[in-house]
mmCIF file of C-alpha atoms in Angstrom:
data_model
loop_
_atom_site.group_PDB
_atom_site.id
_atom_site.type_symbol
_atom_site.label_atom_id
_atom_site.label_comp_id
_atom_site.label_asym_id
_atom_site.label_seq_id
_atom_site.Cartn_x
_atom_site.Cartn_y
_atom_site.Cartn_z
ATOM 1 C CA MET A 1261 28.436 -4.950 15.421
ATOM 2 C CA ASP A 1262 31.457 -4.216 17.647
ATOM 3 C CA ASN A 1263 31.357 -4.308 21.455
ATOM 4 C CA SER A 1264 31.546 -0.526 21.831
ATOM 5 C CA THR A 1265 28.398 -0.042 19.716
ATOM 6 C CA SER A 1266 26.587 -2.808 21.584
ATOM 7 C CA ASN A 1267 27.478 -1.301 24.978
ATOM 8 C CA LEU A 1268 26.406 2.138 23.748
ATOM 9 C CA LYS A 1269 22.991 0.754 22.810
ATOM 10 C CA LYS A 1270 22.612 -0.902 26.214
ATOM 11 C CA VAL A 1271 23.073 2.497 27.849
ATOM 12 C CA LEU A 1272 21.153 4.632 25.361
ATOM 13 C CA VAL A 1273 17.986 2.504 25.172
ATOM 14 C CA PRO A 1274 17.005 2.814 28.881
ATOM 15 C CA VAL A 1275 18.153 6.451 29.042
ATOM 16 C CA LEU A 1276 16.062 7.385 26.009
ATOM 17 C CA SER A 1277 13.113 5.383 27.396
ATOM 18 C CA VAL A 1278 13.214 7.421 30.602
ATOM 19 C CA LEU A 1279 13.575 10.747 28.791
ATOM 20 C CA LEU A 1280 10.753 9.936 26.368
ATOM 21 C CA GLY A 1281 8.608 8.788 29.307
ATOM 22 C CA PHE A 1282 9.123 12.116 31.066
ATOM 23 C CA LEU A 1283 8.431 13.969 27.811
ATOM 24 C CA LEU A 1284 5.190 12.091 27.183
ATOM 25 C CA GLY A 1285 4.155 12.670 30.796
ATOM 26 C CA ALA A 1286 4.834 16.394 30.369
ATOM 27 C CA ILE A 1287 2.759 16.520 27.190
ATOM 28 C CA ILE A 1288 -0.150 14.827 28.968
ATOM 29 C CA MET A 1289 0.123 17.345 31.836
ATOM 30 C CA TRP A 1290 0.138 20.299 29.436
ATOM 31 C CA VAL A 1291 -2.825 18.906 27.467
ATOM 32 C CA SER A 1292 -4.674 18.477 30.762
ATOM 33 C CA GLY A 1293 -3.989 22.082 31.660
ATOM 34 C CA TYR A 1294 -1.216 21.565 34.226
ATOM 35 C CA ASP A 1295 2.258 23.091 34.392
ATOM 36 C CA ALA A 1296 4.574 20.141 33.767
ATOM 37 C CA ILE A 1297 7.744 22.056 34.648
ATOM 38 C CA ALA A 1298 6.313 23.109 38.023
ATOM 39 C CA GLY A 1299 5.117 19.551 38.580
ATOM 40 C CA TYR A 1300 8.514 17.972 37.946
ATOM 41 C CA LYS A 1301 10.221 20.653 40.023
ATOM 42 C CA THR A 1302 7.879 19.917 42.935
ATOM 43 C CA MET A 1303 8.530 16.199 42.481
ATOM 44 C CA ILE A 1304 12.290 16.670 42.814
ATOM 45 C CA ASN A 1305 11.921 19.019 45.791
ATOM 46 C CA THR A 1306 9.607 16.576 47.568
ATOM 47 C CA ALA A 1307 12.021 13.709 47.002
ATOM 48 C CA PHE A 1308 15.186 15.493 48.101
ATOM 49 C CA VAL A 1309 14.613 18.883 49.764
ATOM 50 C CA ASN A 1310 13.417 19.813 53.244
ATOM 51 C CA PRO A 1311 10.625 22.389 52.652
ATOM 52 C CA GLN A 1312 11.415 24.199 55.909
ATOM 53 C CA THR A 1313 15.173 24.633 55.552
ATOM 54 C CA GLY A 1314 15.652 24.262 51.791
ATOM 55 C CA ALA A 1315 18.500 21.819 52.430
ATOM 56 C CA ILE A 1316 18.797 18.156 51.476
ATOM 57 C CA ASN A 1317 16.290 16.154 53.507
ATOM 58 C CA PRO A 1318 17.878 13.022 55.070
ATOM 59 C CA LYS A 1319 14.449 11.615 55.887
ATOM 60 C CA SER A 1320 13.325 11.722 52.265
ATOM 61 C CA ILE A 1321 16.620 10.168 51.132
ATOM 62 C CA GLY A 1322 16.062 7.413 53.676
ATOM 63 C CA GLU A 1323 12.544 6.763 52.380
ATOM 64 C CA ILE A 1324 13.876 6.517 48.831
ATOM 65 C CA PHE A 1325 16.129 3.650 49.907
ATOM 66 C CA VAL A 1326 13.237 2.112 51.874
ATOM 67 C CA THR A 1327 11.141 1.965 48.699
ATOM 68 C CA ALA A 1328 14.052 0.772 46.572
ATOM 69 C CA GLY A 1329 14.892 -2.278 48.713
ATOM 70 C CA PRO A 1330 11.873 -4.477 47.821
ATOM 71 C CA LEU A 1331 12.005 -3.310 44.187
ATOM 72 C CA ILE A 1332 15.612 -4.480 43.889
ATOM 73 C CA PHE A 1333 14.647 -7.959 45.095
ATOM 74 C CA THR A 1334 11.621 -8.326 42.810
ATOM 75 C CA GLY A 1335 13.659 -6.868 39.939
ATOM 76 C CA LEU A 1336 16.368 -9.464 40.531
ATOM 77 C CA GLY A 1337 13.737 -12.189 40.746
ATOM 78 C CA PHE A 1338 12.323 -11.233 37.372
ATOM 79 C CA ALA A 1339 15.827 -10.948 35.870
ATOM 80 C CA VAL A 1340 16.812 -14.498 36.886
ATOM 81 C CA ALA A 1341 13.647 -16.014 35.419
ATOM 82 C CA ASN A 1342 13.925 -13.868 32.296
ATOM 83 C CA THR A 1343 17.539 -14.964 31.802
ATOM 84 C CA ALA A 1344 16.288 -18.552 31.778
ATOM 85 C CA GLY A 1345 13.712 -17.588 29.138
ATOM 86 C CA PHE A 1346 10.620 -17.280 31.334
ATOM 87 C CA PHE A 1347 8.284 -14.506 32.445
ATOM 88 C CA ASN A 1348 7.632 -14.760 36.162
ATOM 89 C CA ILE A 1349 4.464 -12.685 36.524
ATOM 90 C CA GLY A 1350 3.897 -14.128 40.006
ATOM 91 C CA LEU A 1351 6.388 -11.888 41.815
ATOM 92 C CA SER A 1352 3.571 -10.166 43.714
ATOM 93 C CA GLY A 1353 2.230 -13.407 45.156
ATOM 94 C CA GLN A 1354 5.707 -14.706 45.963
ATOM 95 C CA ALA A 1355 6.608 -11.456 47.728
ATOM 96 C CA LEU A 1356 3.354 -11.686 49.658
ATOM 97 C CA CYS A 1357 4.326 -15.187 50.819
ATOM 98 C CA GLY A 1358 7.643 -13.843 52.083
ATOM 99 C CA TRP A 1359 5.900 -10.995 53.905
ATOM 100 C CA VAL A 1360 3.340 -13.202 55.682
ATOM 101 C CA ALA A 1361 5.837 -15.956 56.508
ATOM 102 C CA SER A 1362 8.449 -13.602 57.964
ATOM 103 C CA ILE A 1363 5.985 -11.699 60.165
ATOM 104 C CA TRP A 1364 4.393 -14.953 61.340
ATOM 105 C CA THR A 1365 7.831 -16.350 62.197
ATOM 106 C CA VAL A 1366 8.856 -13.286 64.211
ATOM 107 C CA LEU A 1367 5.578 -13.220 66.157
ATOM 108 C CA ALA A 1368 6.012 -16.922 66.949
ATOM 109 C CA MET A 1369 9.576 -16.366 68.239
ATOM 110 C CA GLN A 1370 8.921 -13.502 70.644
ATOM 111 C CA GLY A 1371 11.422 -13.264 73.449
ATOM 112 C CA MET A 1372 14.308 -14.784 71.495
ATOM 113 C CA PRO A 1373 17.468 -12.777 70.625
ATOM 114 C CA LYS A 1374 17.548 -10.695 67.458
ATOM 115 C CA LEU A 1375 20.592 -12.532 66.092
ATOM 116 C CA VAL A 1376 18.420 -15.660 65.980
ATOM 117 C CA VAL A 1377 15.010 -14.254 65.067
ATOM 118 C CA VAL A 1378 15.961 -12.070 62.085
ATOM 119 C CA PRO A 1379 18.043 -14.676 60.166
ATOM 120 C CA VAL A 1380 15.380 -17.344 60.721
ATOM 121 C CA ALA A 1381 12.588 -15.002 59.581
ATOM 122 C CA VAL A 1382 14.556 -13.971 56.483
ATOM 123 C CA ILE A 1383 15.245 -17.594 55.541
ATOM 124 C CA VAL A 1384 11.629 -18.648 56.124
ATOM 125 C CA GLY A 1385 10.375 -15.746 53.999
ATOM 126 C CA ALA A 1386 12.751 -16.635 51.165
ATOM 127 C CA LEU A 1387 11.688 -20.300 51.332
ATOM 128 C CA ALA A 1388 8.011 -19.310 51.214
ATOM 129 C CA GLY A 1389 8.597 -17.309 48.035
ATOM 130 C CA ALA A 1390 10.690 -20.137 46.561
ATOM 131 C CA LEU A 1391 7.942 -22.689 47.241
ATOM 132 C CA ALA A 1392 5.333 -20.469 45.593
ATOM 133 C CA ALA A 1393 7.520 -20.186 42.473
ATOM 134 C CA ALA A 1394 8.472 -23.876 42.422
ATOM 135 C CA ILE A 1395 4.890 -24.853 41.569
ATOM 136 C CA PRO A 1396 4.679 -23.021 38.209
ATOM 137 C CA GLY A 1397 8.314 -23.981 37.555
ATOM 138 C CA ALA A 1398 7.571 -27.690 37.960
ATOM 139 C CA LEU A 1399 4.393 -27.436 35.882
ATOM 140 C CA ARG A 1400 6.368 -25.757 33.081
ATOM 141 C CA ALA A 1401 9.249 -28.240 33.259
ATOM 142 C CA PHE A 1402 7.218 -31.463 33.310
ATOM 143 C CA PHE A 1403 3.947 -30.542 31.580
ATOM 144 C CA GLY A 1404 4.857 -27.577 29.385
ATOM 145 C CA THR A 1405 2.222 -25.298 30.910
ATOM 146 C CA SER A 1406 2.540 -21.551 30.421
ATOM 147 C CA GLU A 1407 4.295 -20.025 33.415
ATOM 148 C CA VAL A 1408 2.656 -16.696 32.557
ATOM 149 C CA ILE A 1409 -0.890 -18.005 33.040
ATOM 150 C CA VAL A 1410 -0.029 -20.107 36.094
ATOM 151 C CA THR A 1411 1.821 -17.328 37.923
ATOM 152 C CA ILE A 1412 -0.904 -14.777 37.179
ATOM 153 C CA MET A 1413 -3.558 -17.063 38.638
ATOM 154 C CA MET A 1414 -1.361 -17.930 41.615
ATOM 155 C CA ASN A 1415 -1.176 -14.226 42.479
ATOM 156 C CA TYR A 1416 -4.889 -14.362 43.269
ATOM 157 C CA ILE A 1417 -4.660 -17.714 45.055
ATOM 158 C CA LEU A 1418 -1.844 -16.499 47.309
ATOM 159 C CA LEU A 1419 -3.576 -13.156 47.903
ATOM 160 C CA TYR A 1420 -6.712 -14.806 49.282
ATOM 161 C CA MET A 1421 -4.684 -17.437 51.136
ATOM 162 C CA SER A 1422 -2.856 -14.649 52.983
ATOM 163 C CA THR A 1423 -6.209 -13.138 53.998
ATOM 164 C CA HIS A 1424 -7.370 -16.539 55.255
ATOM 165 C CA ILE A 1425 -4.157 -17.078 57.219
ATOM 166 C CA VAL A 1426 -4.391 -13.738 59.023
ATOM 167 C CA ASN A 1427 -8.112 -14.018 59.762
ATOM 168 C CA ASN A 1428 -8.428 -17.721 60.570
ATOM 169 C CA VAL A 1429 -5.071 -19.455 61.044
ATOM 170 C CA MET A 1430 -2.802 -17.167 63.063
ATOM 171 C CA SER A 1431 -3.108 -17.294 66.837
ATOM 172 C CA GLU A 1432 -5.308 -14.621 68.389
ATOM 173 C CA SER A 1433 -2.313 -13.480 70.411
ATOM 174 C CA MET A 1434 -0.678 -12.378 67.147
ATOM 175 C CA ILE A 1435 -3.636 -10.282 65.938
ATOM 176 C CA GLN A 1436 -4.133 -6.612 66.743
ATOM 177 C CA THR A 1437 -7.489 -6.154 65.036
ATOM 178 C CA LYS A 1438 -9.279 -8.183 62.374
ATOM 179 C CA GLY A 1439 -7.028 -8.474 59.347
ATOM 180 C CA VAL A 1440 -4.050 -6.769 61.029
ATOM 181 C CA THR A 1441 -1.268 -8.469 62.992
ATOM 182 C CA LYS A 1442 0.490 -6.962 65.972
ATOM 183 C CA ASN A 1443 3.655 -4.962 65.315
ATOM 184 C CA ILE A 1444 6.827 -6.980 65.679
ATOM 185 C CA GLY A 1445 9.322 -6.001 68.351
ATOM 186 C CA LEU A 1446 12.854 -4.762 67.827
ATOM 187 C CA GLU A 1447 14.110 -8.340 68.121
ATOM 188 C CA GLY A 1448 12.559 -9.149 64.733
ATOM 189 C CA SER A 1449 12.796 -5.843 62.880
ATOM 190 C CA LEU A 1450 15.302 -4.857 60.201
ATOM 191 C CA ARG A 1451 15.217 -1.306 61.542
ATOM 192 C CA THR A 1452 18.027 -0.125 63.772
ATOM 193 C CA GLU A 1453 18.412 2.912 65.978
ATOM 194 C CA TRP A 1454 21.505 4.248 64.196
ATOM 195 C CA LEU A 1455 19.877 4.088 60.745
ATOM 196 C CA GLY A 1456 16.894 6.000 62.113
ATOM 197 C CA GLN A 1457 19.197 8.640 63.569
ATOM 198 C CA ILE A 1458 21.273 9.258 60.437
ATOM 199 C CA SER A 1459 18.113 9.472 58.294
ATOM 200 C CA ASN A 1460 16.288 11.859 60.622
ATOM 201 C CA GLY A 1461 13.645 9.376 61.728
ATOM 202 C CA SER A 1462 12.883 7.661 58.406
ATOM 203 C CA ARG A 1463 12.064 3.943 58.090
ATOM 204 C CA LEU A 1464 15.514 3.239 56.627
ATOM 205 C CA ASN A 1465 16.476 -0.311 57.531
ATOM 206 C CA LEU A 1466 18.969 -3.071 56.854
ATOM 207 C CA GLY A 1467 16.881 -4.257 53.902
ATOM 208 C CA ILE A 1468 18.664 -1.950 51.456
ATOM 209 C CA PHE A 1469 22.053 -3.381 52.476
ATOM 210 C CA LEU A 1470 20.680 -6.901 52.101
ATOM 211 C CA ALA A 1471 19.398 -5.955 48.629
ATOM 212 C CA ILE A 1472 22.783 -4.564 47.563
ATOM 213 C CA ALA A 1473 24.477 -7.747 48.798
ATOM 214 C CA PHE A 1474 22.137 -9.837 46.643
ATOM 215 C CA LEU A 1475 22.827 -7.622 43.628
ATOM 216 C CA VAL A 1476 26.426 -8.809 43.877
ATOM 217 C CA LEU A 1477 25.463 -12.429 44.625
ATOM 218 C CA VAL A 1478 23.092 -12.706 41.665
ATOM 219 C CA TRP A 1479 25.672 -11.122 39.340
ATOM 220 C CA PHE A 1480 28.236 -13.670 40.530
ATOM 221 C CA LEU A 1481 25.721 -16.525 40.161
ATOM 222 C CA LEU A 1482 24.775 -15.682 36.577
ATOM 223 C CA LYS A 1483 28.209 -14.669 35.310
ATOM 224 C CA LYS A 1484 30.746 -16.745 37.235
ATOM 225 C CA THR A 1485 29.162 -20.117 38.069
ATOM 226 C CA THR A 1486 28.267 -23.270 36.154
ATOM 227 C CA LEU A 1487 24.625 -22.926 37.213
ATOM 228 C CA GLY A 1488 24.583 -19.398 35.814
ATOM 229 C CA LEU A 1489 25.951 -20.673 32.504
ATOM 230 C CA GLU A 1490 23.218 -23.327 32.389
ATOM 231 C CA ILE A 1491 20.511 -20.738 33.149
ATOM 232 C CA ARG A 1492 21.775 -18.463 30.375
ATOM 233 C CA SER A 1493 22.132 -21.373 27.961
ATOM 234 C CA VAL A 1494 18.603 -22.660 28.573
ATOM 235 C CA GLY A 1495 17.322 -19.118 28.104
ATOM 236 C CA LEU A 1496 19.056 -18.847 24.729
ATOM 237 C CA ASN A 1497 18.221 -22.322 23.405
ATOM 238 C CA PRO A 1498 16.817 -25.118 25.624
ATOM 239 C CA PHE A 1499 17.147 -27.730 22.856
ATOM 240 C CA ALA A 1500 20.821 -27.009 22.261
ATOM 241 C CA SER A 1501 21.354 -27.051 26.034
ATOM 242 C CA GLU A 1502 19.840 -30.529 26.251
ATOM 243 C CA TYR A 1503 22.096 -31.649 23.408
ATOM 244 C CA ALA A 1504 25.093 -30.270 25.330
ATOM 245 C CA GLY A 1505 24.192 -32.414 28.342
ATOM 246 C CA MET A 1506 22.336 -29.838 30.440
ATOM 247 C CA SER A 1507 19.019 -30.728 32.052
ATOM 248 C CA SER A 1508 16.585 -28.057 30.932
ATOM 249 C CA LYS A 1509 13.895 -29.341 33.346
ATOM 250 C CA ARG A 1510 16.202 -29.041 36.343
ATOM 251 C CA THR A 1511 17.402 -25.608 35.233
ATOM 252 C CA ILE A 1512 13.835 -24.368 34.706
ATOM 253 C CA ILE A 1513 12.799 -25.379 38.214
ATOM 254 C CA ILE A 1514 15.967 -24.039 39.852
ATOM 255 C CA SER A 1515 15.725 -20.685 38.065
ATOM 256 C CA MET A 1516 12.074 -20.294 39.119
ATOM 257 C CA VAL A 1517 12.925 -21.278 42.700
ATOM 258 C CA ILE A 1518 15.720 -18.676 42.822
ATOM 259 C CA SER A 1519 13.388 -16.103 41.269
ATOM 260 C CA GLY A 1520 10.695 -16.829 43.866
ATOM 261 C CA ALA A 1521 13.185 -16.745 46.739
ATOM 262 C CA LEU A 1522 14.358 -13.298 45.660
ATOM 263 C CA ALA A 1523 10.768 -12.065 45.392
ATOM 264 C CA GLY A 1524 10.085 -13.569 48.811
ATOM 265 C CA LEU A 1525 13.003 -11.564 50.197
ATOM 266 C CA GLY A 1526 11.356 -8.468 48.752
ATOM 267 C CA GLY A 1527 8.309 -9.288 50.843
ATOM 268 C CA VAL A 1528 10.517 -9.892 53.878
ATOM 269 C CA VAL A 1529 12.035 -6.412 53.563
ATOM 270 C CA GLN A 1530 8.555 -4.985 53.084
ATOM 271 C CA GLY A 1531 7.342 -6.678 56.260
ATOM 272 C CA LEU A 1532 10.305 -6.595 58.641
ATOM 273 C CA GLY A 1533 11.672 -3.281 57.412
ATOM 274 C CA THR A 1534 8.982 -1.022 55.988
ATOM 275 C CA PHE A 1535 5.794 -1.868 57.904
ATOM 276 C CA ASN A 1536 6.806 -4.158 60.823
ATOM 277 C CA ASN A 1537 3.472 -5.966 60.630
ATOM 278 C CA PHE A 1538 1.112 -7.543 58.111
ATOM 279 C CA PHE A 1539 -2.338 -6.371 57.132
ATOM 280 C CA VAL A 1540 -4.838 -7.836 54.684
ATOM 281 C CA GLN A 1541 -4.146 -6.701 51.129
ATOM 282 C CA GLY A 1542 -6.974 -5.664 48.831
ATOM 283 C CA SER A 1543 -4.983 -6.399 45.667
ATOM 284 C CA SER A 1544 -1.671 -7.846 44.481
ATOM 285 C CA LEU A 1545 1.447 -6.114 45.791
ATOM 286 C CA SER A 1546 2.632 -3.324 43.520
ATOM 287 C CA ILE A 1547 6.270 -4.178 44.223
ATOM 288 C CA GLY A 1548 5.859 -7.280 42.062
ATOM 289 C CA PHE A 1549 4.763 -5.486 38.907
ATOM 290 C CA ASP A 1550 7.024 -2.494 39.577
ATOM 291 C CA GLY A 1551 9.919 -4.923 39.991
ATOM 292 C CA MET A 1552 9.292 -6.238 36.483
ATOM 293 C CA ALA A 1553 9.520 -2.698 35.109
ATOM 294 C CA VAL A 1554 12.664 -2.056 37.154
ATOM 295 C CA SER A 1555 14.305 -5.161 35.725
ATOM 296 C CA LEU A 1556 13.342 -4.341 32.137
ATOM 297 C CA LEU A 1557 14.530 -0.752 32.458
ATOM 298 C CA GLY A 1558 17.795 -1.960 33.983
ATOM 299 C CA SER A 1559 18.297 -4.524 31.184
ATOM 300 C CA GLY A 1560 18.396 -7.272 33.825
ATOM 301 C CA THR A 1561 21.840 -6.197 35.058
ATOM 302 C CA SER A 1562 22.657 -5.613 38.722
ATOM 303 C CA VAL A 1563 23.815 -2.021 38.224
ATOM 304 C CA GLY A 1564 20.853 -1.257 35.980
ATOM 305 C CA ILE A 1565 18.367 -2.697 38.484
ATOM 306 C CA LEU A 1566 19.878 -0.627 41.298
ATOM 307 C CA ILE A 1567 19.635 2.615 39.308
ATOM 308 C CA SER A 1568 16.137 1.798 38.052
ATOM 309 C CA ALA A 1569 14.882 0.960 41.559
ATOM 310 C CA LEU A 1570 16.179 4.285 42.870
ATOM 311 C CA LEU A 1571 14.551 6.128 39.943
ATOM 312 C CA PHE A 1572 11.183 4.484 40.585
ATOM 313 C CA SER A 1573 11.514 5.291 44.288
ATOM 314 C CA VAL A 1574 12.132 8.964 43.506
ATOM 315 C CA LEU A 1575 9.117 9.011 41.194
ATOM 316 C CA LYS A 1576 6.841 7.403 43.759
ATOM 317 C CA LEU A 1577 7.994 9.496 46.708
ATOM 318 C CA GLY A 1578 8.246 12.742 44.765
ATOM 319 C CA GLY A 1579 4.917 12.143 43.077
ATOM 320 C CA GLN A 1580 3.167 12.478 46.411
ATOM 321 C CA GLY A 1581 4.155 16.163 46.467
ATOM 322 C CA MET A 1582 2.924 16.998 42.975
ATOM 323 C CA GLN A 1583 -0.484 17.831 44.425
ATOM 324 C CA PHE A 1584 1.114 20.946 45.956
ATOM 325 C CA ALA A 1585 1.653 22.178 42.386
ATOM 326 C CA GLY A 1586 -2.010 21.483 41.661
ATOM 327 C CA ILE A 1587 -1.219 18.274 39.747
ATOM 328 C CA PRO A 1588 -2.933 14.984 40.666
ATOM 329 C CA PRO A 1589 -0.292 12.564 42.013
ATOM 330 C CA GLU A 1590 -1.826 9.861 39.814
ATOM 331 C CA LEU A 1591 -0.062 11.507 36.878
ATOM 332 C CA VAL A 1592 3.187 10.093 38.296
ATOM 333 C CA ASP A 1593 1.803 6.668 37.434
ATOM 334 C CA VAL A 1594 1.287 8.002 33.902
ATOM 335 C CA VAL A 1595 4.997 8.903 33.751
ATOM 336 C CA ILE A 1596 5.974 5.454 35.046
ATOM 337 C CA ALA A 1597 3.605 3.798 32.572
ATOM 338 C CA SER A 1598 5.084 5.920 29.779
ATOM 339 C CA ILE A 1599 8.596 4.776 30.692
ATOM 340 C CA ILE A 1600 7.432 1.149 30.685
ATOM 341 C CA PHE A 1601 5.720 1.752 27.325
ATOM 342 C CA PHE A 1602 8.936 2.973 25.734
ATOM 343 C CA ILE A 1603 10.813 0.032 27.248
ATOM 344 C CA GLY A 1604 8.237 -2.237 25.640
ATOM 345 C CA ILE A 1605 8.897 -0.718 22.214
ATOM 346 C CA SER A 1606 12.643 -0.509 22.791
ATOM 347 C CA PHE A 1607 13.225 -2.292 19.489
ATOM 348 C CA ILE A 1608 12.080 0.910 17.738
ATOM 349 C CA ILE A 1609 14.591 2.915 19.777
ATOM 350 C CA LYS A 1610 17.276 0.364 18.838
ATOM 351 C CA LEU A 1611 16.389 0.712 15.148
ATOM 352 C CA PHE A 1612 16.664 4.500 15.473
ATOM 353 C CA ILE A 1613 20.078 4.204 17.176
ATOM 354 C CA ASP A 1614 21.272 1.748 14.505
ATOM 355 C CA LYS A 1615 20.180 4.137 11.755
ATOM 356 C CA VAL A 1616 21.954 7.086 13.383
ATOM 357 C CA ILE A 1617 25.159 5.069 13.840
ATOM 358 C CA LYS A 1618 24.963 3.722 10.278
ATOM 359 C CA ASP A 1619 24.441 7.201 8.813
ATOM 360 C CA LYS A 1620 27.316 8.562 10.888
ATOM 361 C CA LYS A 1621 29.665 5.819 9.697
ATOM 362 C CA ALA A 1622 28.596 6.389 6.089
ATOM 363 C CA GLU A 1623 29.284 10.114 6.485
ATOM 364 C CA GLU A 1624 32.740 9.399 7.913
ATOM 365 C CA ILE A 1625 33.541 7.171 4.931
ATOM 366 C CA ASP A 1626 32.436 9.864 2.480
ATOM 367 C CA LEU A 1627 34.661 12.439 4.199
ATOM 368 C CA LYS A 1628 37.770 10.297 3.960
ATOM 369 C CA PRO A 1629 40.155 11.500 1.203
ATOM 370 C CA THR A 1630 40.316 9.263 -1.846
ATOM 371 C CA PRO A 1631 43.879 8.019 -2.502
ATOM 372 C CA SER A 1632 45.375 9.530 -5.654
ATOM 373 C CA ASN A 1633 47.613 7.649 -8.068
ATOM 374 C CA GLU A 1634 48.782 10.680 -10.060
ATOM 375 C CA ASN A 1635 52.205 10.750 -8.375
ATOM 376 C CA ASN A 1636 52.973 7.076 -8.871
ATOM 377 C CA GLU A 1637 56.160 6.977 -10.935
ATOM 378 C CA GLY A 1638 55.423 3.669 -12.504
ATOM 379 C CA GLY A 1639 51.905 4.544 -13.400
ATOM 380 C CA THR A 1640 48.960 2.275 -12.678
ATOM 381 C CA ILE A 1641 48.384 -1.265 -13.763
#
């Protein structure tokens, strides 16, 4: 298969997955007695349009980027681990570590300048996520345990540890009410006055710019560095990589550490940018599981993850307005689940694309004129 066909498939598979997801969601709405067209129209209007003026709503646009920031980080985290051949299902717990650690750090550094507090909090949050991912990485590298099982169970361990930390470990001076920390000050927040002004008072913060910077950094790491080559090689064939002189154990641990650090940064953006505090969570963070879907839809590429994160943000924000069309907002989750479903069976979409391309090539061959030898002066041999 030539490069042009391969690149076409990379684009068509996620596009068709999204379109089929929307179509399936529409069918479910119609079967349930709802107007799917009105629902999707309301979704788009809620995500982009000011209901009072009918113009583009800067606040809604800002909130789309607010939601996309953490999803980009968890999507990148999943992509790095997946490139190395592993499924990091623990993104939720690792993001939670980053959230708790960053808020705790800021509250402990009150009174210090922002140029000191924010970088330290970001680094601490990333390290917390990296440490949480290093444990299943080491267990996989040295004992061959399934990273899927270990990371799933660690999501619960880290969830209840975060509850214990807020309720029993943090200083009382950091707690607003039981299970809720105090809000951090401007010296530790990723929000800035000018971003709030240009987005008409939204929670838009520096987290989205940090996420875009890491999209470039991760692309450079995987495509242009020796470590990236080792990660890709181990993902393709760990035994051949060992034979070529690469340490698969070291690469496994490093890839999981990088994956966890990126997820931890997602939690940092969630804490220092979106909420500016921490409160006890009743379940695993949705940004972890949504980040997996974002990465799969984006084929693990930086550009794909960016577009997918923005799409999911539009769906989540716009879905809140579907109730105005008489449609339960939970049906947005059905659309998202449908998209993920079609990503999961993308091999069927690939087979369909291959068949279409094959039939088209066969048709082109049939239409080509057959060379005639009637005019050859010397006849045929």
